[in-house]
PDB file of C-alpha atoms in Angstrom:
ATOM      1  CA  MET A   1      40.664-116.295  86.568  1.00 37.00           C
ATOM      2  CA  PRO A   2      37.951-115.224  84.234  1.00 45.00           C
ATOM      3  CA  GLY A   3      35.480-112.269  85.284  1.00 47.00           C
ATOM      4  CA  THR A   4      32.187-112.212  86.855  1.00 44.00           C
ATOM      5  CA  THR A   5      29.011-110.359  85.960  1.00 44.00           C
ATOM      6  CA  ASP A   6      25.577-110.857  87.278  1.00 41.00           C
ATOM      7  CA  GLY A   7      22.466-109.374  85.311  1.00 39.00           C
ATOM      8  CA  GLU A   8      24.292-107.471  82.656  1.00 46.00           C
ATOM      9  CA  GLY A   9      23.076-109.791  79.947  1.00 58.00           C
ATOM     10  CA  LEU A  10      24.823-111.283  77.037  1.00 76.00           C
ATOM     11  CA  ALA A  11      26.430-108.324  75.627  1.00 84.00           C
ATOM     12  CA  LEU A  12      29.753-109.207  74.216  1.00 93.00           C
ATOM     13  CA  ALA A  13      32.740-108.241  72.080  1.00 93.00           C
ATOM     14  CA  PRO A  14      33.528-110.137  68.853  1.00 94.00           C
ATOM     15  CA  GLY A  15      35.283-113.243  70.253  1.00 96.00           C
ATOM     16  CA  GLU A  16      34.458-113.244  73.468  1.00 97.00           C
ATOM     17  CA  GLN A  17      33.559-115.929  75.428  1.00 97.00           C
ATOM     18  CA  VAL A  18      31.508-116.688  78.265  1.00 96.00           C
ATOM     19  CA  LEU A  19      30.128-119.263  80.508  1.00 96.00           C
ATOM     20  CA  THR A  20      26.518-118.367  81.452  1.00 95.00           C
ATOM     21  CA  SER A  21      24.525-119.406  84.209  1.00 93.00           C
ATOM     22  CA  VAL A  22      21.172-119.570  83.036  1.00 92.00           C
ATOM     23  CA  PRO A  23      17.321-120.442  85.175  1.00 89.00           C
ATOM     24  CA  SER A  24      16.579-123.975  84.698  1.00 84.00           C
ATOM     25  CA  MET A  25      13.082-123.766  82.947  1.00 80.00           C
ATOM     26  CA  GLY A  26      14.359-120.715  80.571  1.00 77.00           C
ATOM     27  CA  SER A  27      15.579-120.272  77.435  1.00 83.00           C
ATOM     28  CA  PRO A  28      19.306-118.953  77.130  1.00 88.00           C
ATOM     29  CA  LEU A  29      17.898-117.384  73.418  1.00 92.00           C
ATOM     30  CA  SER A  30      15.661-114.879  75.625  1.00 89.00           C
ATOM     31  CA  PHE A  31      18.958-113.579  77.012  1.00 90.00           C
ATOM     32  CA  LEU A  32      20.594-112.999  73.702  1.00 93.00           C
ATOM     33  CA  PRO A  33      21.018-109.508  72.293  1.00 93.00           C
ATOM     34  CA  ASP A  34      19.219-108.483  68.923  1.00 92.00           C
ATOM     35  CA  ALA A  35      22.357-108.456  67.003  1.00 93.00           C
ATOM     36  CA  ALA A  36      23.036-112.263  68.057  1.00 95.00           C
ATOM     37  CA  PHE A  37      20.096-113.041  65.589  1.00 96.00           C
ATOM     38  CA  GLU A  38      22.000-111.832  62.535  1.00 96.00           C
ATOM     39  CA  ASN A  39      24.056-114.578  62.471  1.00 97.00           C
ATOM     40  CA  LEU A  40      23.761-117.632  65.313  1.00 98.00           C
ATOM     41  CA  LEU A  41      24.247-121.051  65.646  1.00 98.00           C
ATOM     42  CA  VAL A  42      22.467-122.880  68.280  1.00 98.00           C
ATOM     43  CA  VAL A  43      23.581-126.090  70.090  1.00 97.00           C
ATOM     44  CA  SER A  44      20.333-127.133  71.477  1.00 96.00           C
ATOM     45  CA  ALA A  45      19.984-130.038  73.864  1.00 93.00           C
ATOM     46  CA  THR A  46      16.907-128.477  75.477  1.00 91.00           C
ATOM     47  CA  ALA A  47      14.674-127.434  72.385  1.00 91.00           C
ATOM     48  CA  SER A  48      13.623-128.749  69.275  1.00 93.00           C
ATOM     49  CA  PRO A  49      14.101-126.882  66.250  1.00 95.00           C
ATOM     50  CA  LYS A  50      10.867-125.780  65.943  1.00 95.00           C
ATOM     51  CA  LYS A  51      11.239-124.315  69.055  1.00 94.00           C
ATOM     52  CA  VAL A  52      13.963-122.505  68.485  1.00 95.00           C
ATOM     53  CA  GLU A  53      12.509-121.306  65.317  1.00 96.00           C
ATOM     54  CA  SER A  54       9.771-120.050  67.769  1.00 96.00           C
ATOM     55  CA  ILE A  55      11.809-118.123  69.961  1.00 95.00           C
ATOM     56  CA  VAL A  56      13.993-116.684  67.556  1.00 96.00           C
ATOM     57  CA  GLU A  57      10.633-115.023  65.546  1.00 96.00           C
ATOM     58  CA  ARG A  58       9.587-113.997  68.921  1.00 95.00           C
ATOM     59  CA  ARG A  59      12.654-111.930  69.455  1.00 93.00           C
ATOM     60  CA  GLY A  60      12.345-110.422  66.105  1.00 94.00           C
ATOM     61  CA  GLY A  61      15.014-112.683  64.693  1.00 95.00           C
ATOM     62  CA  ASP A  62      15.040-113.929  60.966  1.00 97.00           C
ATOM     63  CA  PRO A  63      15.153-117.881  61.296  1.00 97.00           C
ATOM     64  CA  GLN A  64      16.969-117.714  58.105  1.00 97.00           C
ATOM     65  CA  LYS A  65      19.983-116.742  59.952  1.00 97.00           C
ATOM     66  CA  VAL A  66      19.914-119.149  62.525  1.00 97.00           C
ATOM     67  CA  GLY A  67      21.635-122.687  62.670  1.00 97.00           C
ATOM     68  CA  VAL A  68      20.730-125.265  64.793  1.00 97.00           C
ATOM     69  CA  VAL A  69      22.822-128.684  65.630  1.00 97.00           C
ATOM     70  CA  PRO A  70      19.726-130.527  67.641  1.00 96.00           C
ATOM     71  CA  VAL A  71      21.378-132.959  70.484  1.00 96.00           C
ATOM     72  CA  THR A  72      18.177-135.043  71.213  1.00 91.00           C
ATOM     73  CA  GLY A  73      17.806-138.956  71.697  1.00 82.00           C
ATOM     74  CA  SER A  74      14.544-138.717  69.602  1.00 81.00           C
ATOM     75  CA  PRO A  75      14.657-138.461  66.006  1.00 77.00           C
ATOM     76  CA  SER A  76      13.922-134.894  64.709  1.00 73.00           C
ATOM     77  CA  GLU A  77      11.939-134.155  61.637  1.00 82.00           C
ATOM     78  CA  TYR A  78      12.311-129.865  61.033  1.00 89.00           C
ATOM     79  CA  GLU A  79      11.015-128.637  57.597  1.00 90.00           C
ATOM     80  CA  GLY A  80      11.560-124.609  58.140  1.00 93.00           C
ATOM     81  CA  PRO A  81      13.620-121.766  57.312  1.00 96.00           C
ATOM     82  CA  MET A  82      16.766-122.535  59.478  1.00 96.00           C
ATOM     83  CA  TRP A  83      19.891-124.419  58.681  1.00 94.00           C
ATOM     84  CA  THR A  84      20.152-127.466  60.824  1.00 94.00           C
ATOM     85  CA  THR A  85      21.735-130.734  60.861  1.00 93.00           C
ATOM     86  CA  ASP A  86      20.628-134.014  61.748  1.00 92.00           C
ATOM     87  CA  ALA A  87      19.452-134.599  65.201  1.00 93.00           C
ATOM     88  CA  VAL A  88      22.320-136.351  67.048  1.00 95.00           C
ATOM     89  CA  ASP A  89      22.314-138.302  70.448  1.00 95.00           C
ATOM     90  CA  PRO A  90      23.884-136.332  73.647  1.00 94.00           C
ATOM     91  CA  SER A  91      25.995-138.920  74.323  1.00 94.00           C
ATOM     92  CA  ASP A  92      27.838-138.903  70.887  1.00 96.00           C
ATOM     93  CA  LEU A  93      30.154-136.098  71.489  1.00 96.00           C
ATOM     94  CA  THR A  94      31.904-137.421  68.315  1.00 96.00           C
ATOM     95  CA  GLY A  95      28.875-136.520  66.408  1.00 96.00           C
ATOM     96  CA  ILE A  96      28.406-133.505  67.568  1.00 97.00           C
ATOM     97  CA  SER A  97      31.927-132.404  67.122  1.00 96.00           C
ATOM     98  CA  ILE A  98      31.482-133.602  63.614  1.00 96.00           C
ATOM     99  CA  ARG A  99      28.286-131.671  62.908  1.00 96.00           C
ATOM    100  CA  LEU A 100      29.380-128.429  64.734  1.00 96.00           C
ATOM    101  CA  SER A 101      32.471-128.364  62.777  1.00 94.00           C
ATOM    102  CA  LYS A 102      30.163-128.210  59.673  1.00 94.00           C
ATOM    103  CA  ALA A 103      27.944-125.693  60.931  1.00 95.00           C
ATOM    104  CA  MET A 104      30.823-123.190  62.148  1.00 95.00           C
ATOM    105  CA  GLU A 105      31.986-122.958  58.155  1.00 94.00           C
ATOM    106  CA  TYR A 106      28.653-120.434  58.421  1.00 94.00           C
ATOM    107  CA  VAL A 107      29.430-118.351  61.531  1.00 97.00           C
ATOM    108  CA  MET A 108      31.132-115.277  60.902  1.00 96.00           C
ATOM    109  CA  ARG A 109      33.032-112.558  62.588  1.00 96.00           C
ATOM    110  CA  GLY A 110      30.788-110.918  65.143  1.00 95.00           C
ATOM    111  CA  GLY A 111      28.164-113.989  64.861  1.00 97.00           C
ATOM    112  CA  TRP A 112      27.443-116.176  67.910  1.00 97.00           C
ATOM    113  CA  VAL A 113      27.726-119.580  68.709  1.00 98.00           C
ATOM    114  CA  VAL A 114      25.182-120.838  71.938  1.00 97.00           C
ATOM    115  CA  VAL A 115      25.371-124.147  73.816  1.00 97.00           C
ATOM    116  CA  ASP A 116      22.039-123.781  75.652  1.00 95.00           C
ATOM    117  CA  ASN A 117      22.801-126.666  78.153  1.00 95.00           C
ATOM    118  CA  VAL A 118      25.971-128.119  78.792  1.00 96.00           C
ATOM    119  CA  ASN A 119      24.375-129.745  81.813  1.00 96.00           C
ATOM    120  CA  VAL A 120      23.074-132.171  79.131  1.00 95.00           C
ATOM    121  CA  LEU A 121      26.522-132.908  77.799  1.00 96.00           C
ATOM    122  CA  LEU A 122      27.709-133.387  81.185  1.00 96.00           C
ATOM    123  CA  MET A 123      24.930-135.858  82.069  1.00 95.00           C
ATOM    124  CA  TYR A 124      25.532-138.215  78.824  1.00 94.00           C
ATOM    125  CA  GLY A 125      29.076-137.833  78.057  1.00 92.00           C
ATOM    126  CA  ARG A 126      32.097-138.282  80.026  1.00 92.00           C
ATOM    127  CA  GLU A 127      33.633-135.336  81.800  1.00 93.00           C
ATOM    128  CA  GLU A 128      36.662-135.381  79.822  1.00 95.00           C
ATOM    129  CA  GLN A 129      35.418-135.714  76.474  1.00 96.00           C
ATOM    130  CA  VAL A 130      33.066-132.873  77.287  1.00 97.00           C
ATOM    131  CA  PHE A 131      35.628-130.493  78.452  1.00 97.00           C
ATOM    132  CA  ARG A 132      37.475-131.468  75.120  1.00 97.00           C
ATOM    133  CA  LEU A 133      34.410-130.753  72.901  1.00 97.00           C
ATOM    134  CA  LEU A 134      34.236-127.364  74.657  1.00 98.00           C
ATOM    135  CA  ASP A 135      37.695-126.188  74.457  1.00 97.00           C
ATOM    136  CA  SER A 136      37.503-126.914  70.830  1.00 97.00           C
ATOM    137  CA  VAL A 137      34.396-125.171  70.250  1.00 97.00           C
ATOM    138  CA  VAL A 138      35.228-122.055  72.549  1.00 97.00           C
ATOM    139  CA  SER A 139      38.524-122.103  70.504  1.00 97.00           C
ATOM    140  CA  ASN A 140      37.608-122.070  67.122  1.00 96.00           C
ATOM    141  CA  THR A 141      34.658-119.562  67.861  1.00 97.00           C
ATOM    142  CA  ARG A 142      37.355-117.263  69.244  1.00 97.00           C
ATOM    143  CA  LYS A 143      39.123-117.629  66.333  1.00 96.00           C
ATOM    144  CA  LYS A 144      36.352-116.677  64.271  1.00 96.00           C
ATOM    145  CA  GLY A 145      35.931-113.738  66.065  1.00 97.00           C
ATOM    146  CA  ALA A 146      32.287-114.906  67.217  1.00 97.00           C
ATOM    147  CA  CYS A 147      30.533-114.469  70.343  1.00 97.00           C
ATOM    148  CA  GLY A 148      30.528-117.860  72.551  1.00 97.00           C
ATOM    149  CA  ALA A 149      27.938-118.477  75.272  1.00 97.00           C
ATOM    150  CA  TYR A 150      28.189-121.616  77.155  1.00 97.00           C
ATOM    151  CA  CYS A 151      25.302-122.338  79.496  1.00 96.00           C
ATOM    152  CA  THR A 152      24.975-124.097  82.190  1.00 95.00           C
ATOM    153  CA  VAL A 153      22.831-124.531  85.499  1.00 94.00           C
ATOM    154  CA  ARG A 154      25.216-123.289  88.052  1.00 93.00           C
ATOM    155  CA  GLU A 155      23.272-125.275  90.791  1.00 93.00           C
ATOM    156  CA  ALA A 156      23.027-128.469  88.740  1.00 94.00           C
ATOM    157  CA  VAL A 157      27.190-129.189  88.324  1.00 94.00           C
ATOM    158  CA  THR A 158      29.784-129.443  90.911  1.00 95.00           C
ATOM    159  CA  ASP A 159      32.163-126.457  92.239  1.00 96.00           C
ATOM    160  CA  GLN A 160      35.232-128.605  90.521  1.00 96.00           C
ATOM    161  CA  THR A 161      33.020-129.008  87.480  1.00 96.00           C
ATOM    162  CA  TYR A 162      32.074-125.491  87.228  1.00 96.00           C
ATOM    163  CA  SER A 163      35.864-124.130  87.484  1.00 96.00           C
ATOM    164  CA  ARG A 164      36.906-125.903  84.828  1.00 96.00           C
ATOM    165  CA  LEU A 165      34.244-124.784  82.564  1.00 97.00           C
ATOM    166  CA  GLN A 166      34.830-121.125  83.900  1.00 96.00           C
ATOM    167  CA  SER A 167      38.790-121.901  83.019  1.00 97.00           C
ATOM    168  CA  LEU A 168      37.791-122.306  79.230  1.00 96.00           C
ATOM    169  CA  CYS A 169      35.747-118.937  79.134  1.00 97.00           C
ATOM    170  CA  ASP A 170      37.130-115.005  79.222  1.00 96.00           C
ATOM    171  CA  ARG A 171      34.218-114.566  82.071  1.00 94.00           C
ATOM    172  CA  THR A 172      31.139-115.864  83.644  1.00 94.00           C
ATOM    173  CA  VAL A 173      27.893-114.191  83.195  1.00 93.00           C
ATOM    174  CA  THR A 174      24.476-114.900  85.226  1.00 91.00           C
ATOM    175  CA  VAL A 175      21.191-113.872  83.820  1.00 88.00           C
ATOM    176  CA  GLU A 176      18.052-114.248  85.360  1.00 81.00           C
TER     177      GLU A 176
END
């Protein structure tokens, strides 16, 4: 069973993967260590690329070192310094997987992959498919020696679902 840590933030060793319980109204990017912004890929179901760019800049990061896979049902136009894929609907797990595979080419050892809201994927996709997608992302991120944070609002998922998500990761972290 993966270990649990409360309030420690997201200080991870290269290759470490964590299931991260986050507050429902905050951005998981605000809990990342400064070093994460040196090579960061965000699968964002809660913030537009423009908002991600704003958070990165507010944290003192360089948006040119950040990539975003926007997961949204709305068309997303972004003209800025971050690398982005075309927007993909949250119910299109195959599309998310394809975009992630391409984006992972830019993730380096010690870099970070953040899925900012697993709950959205679970709302729109079949649970078994979401687990397969996340299992693949966790495995590929670990193989690259990159850190992975898979964020969920704990109160919004069942114990069984949380336990399955937890089994994919090395430990759990709760940030507030």
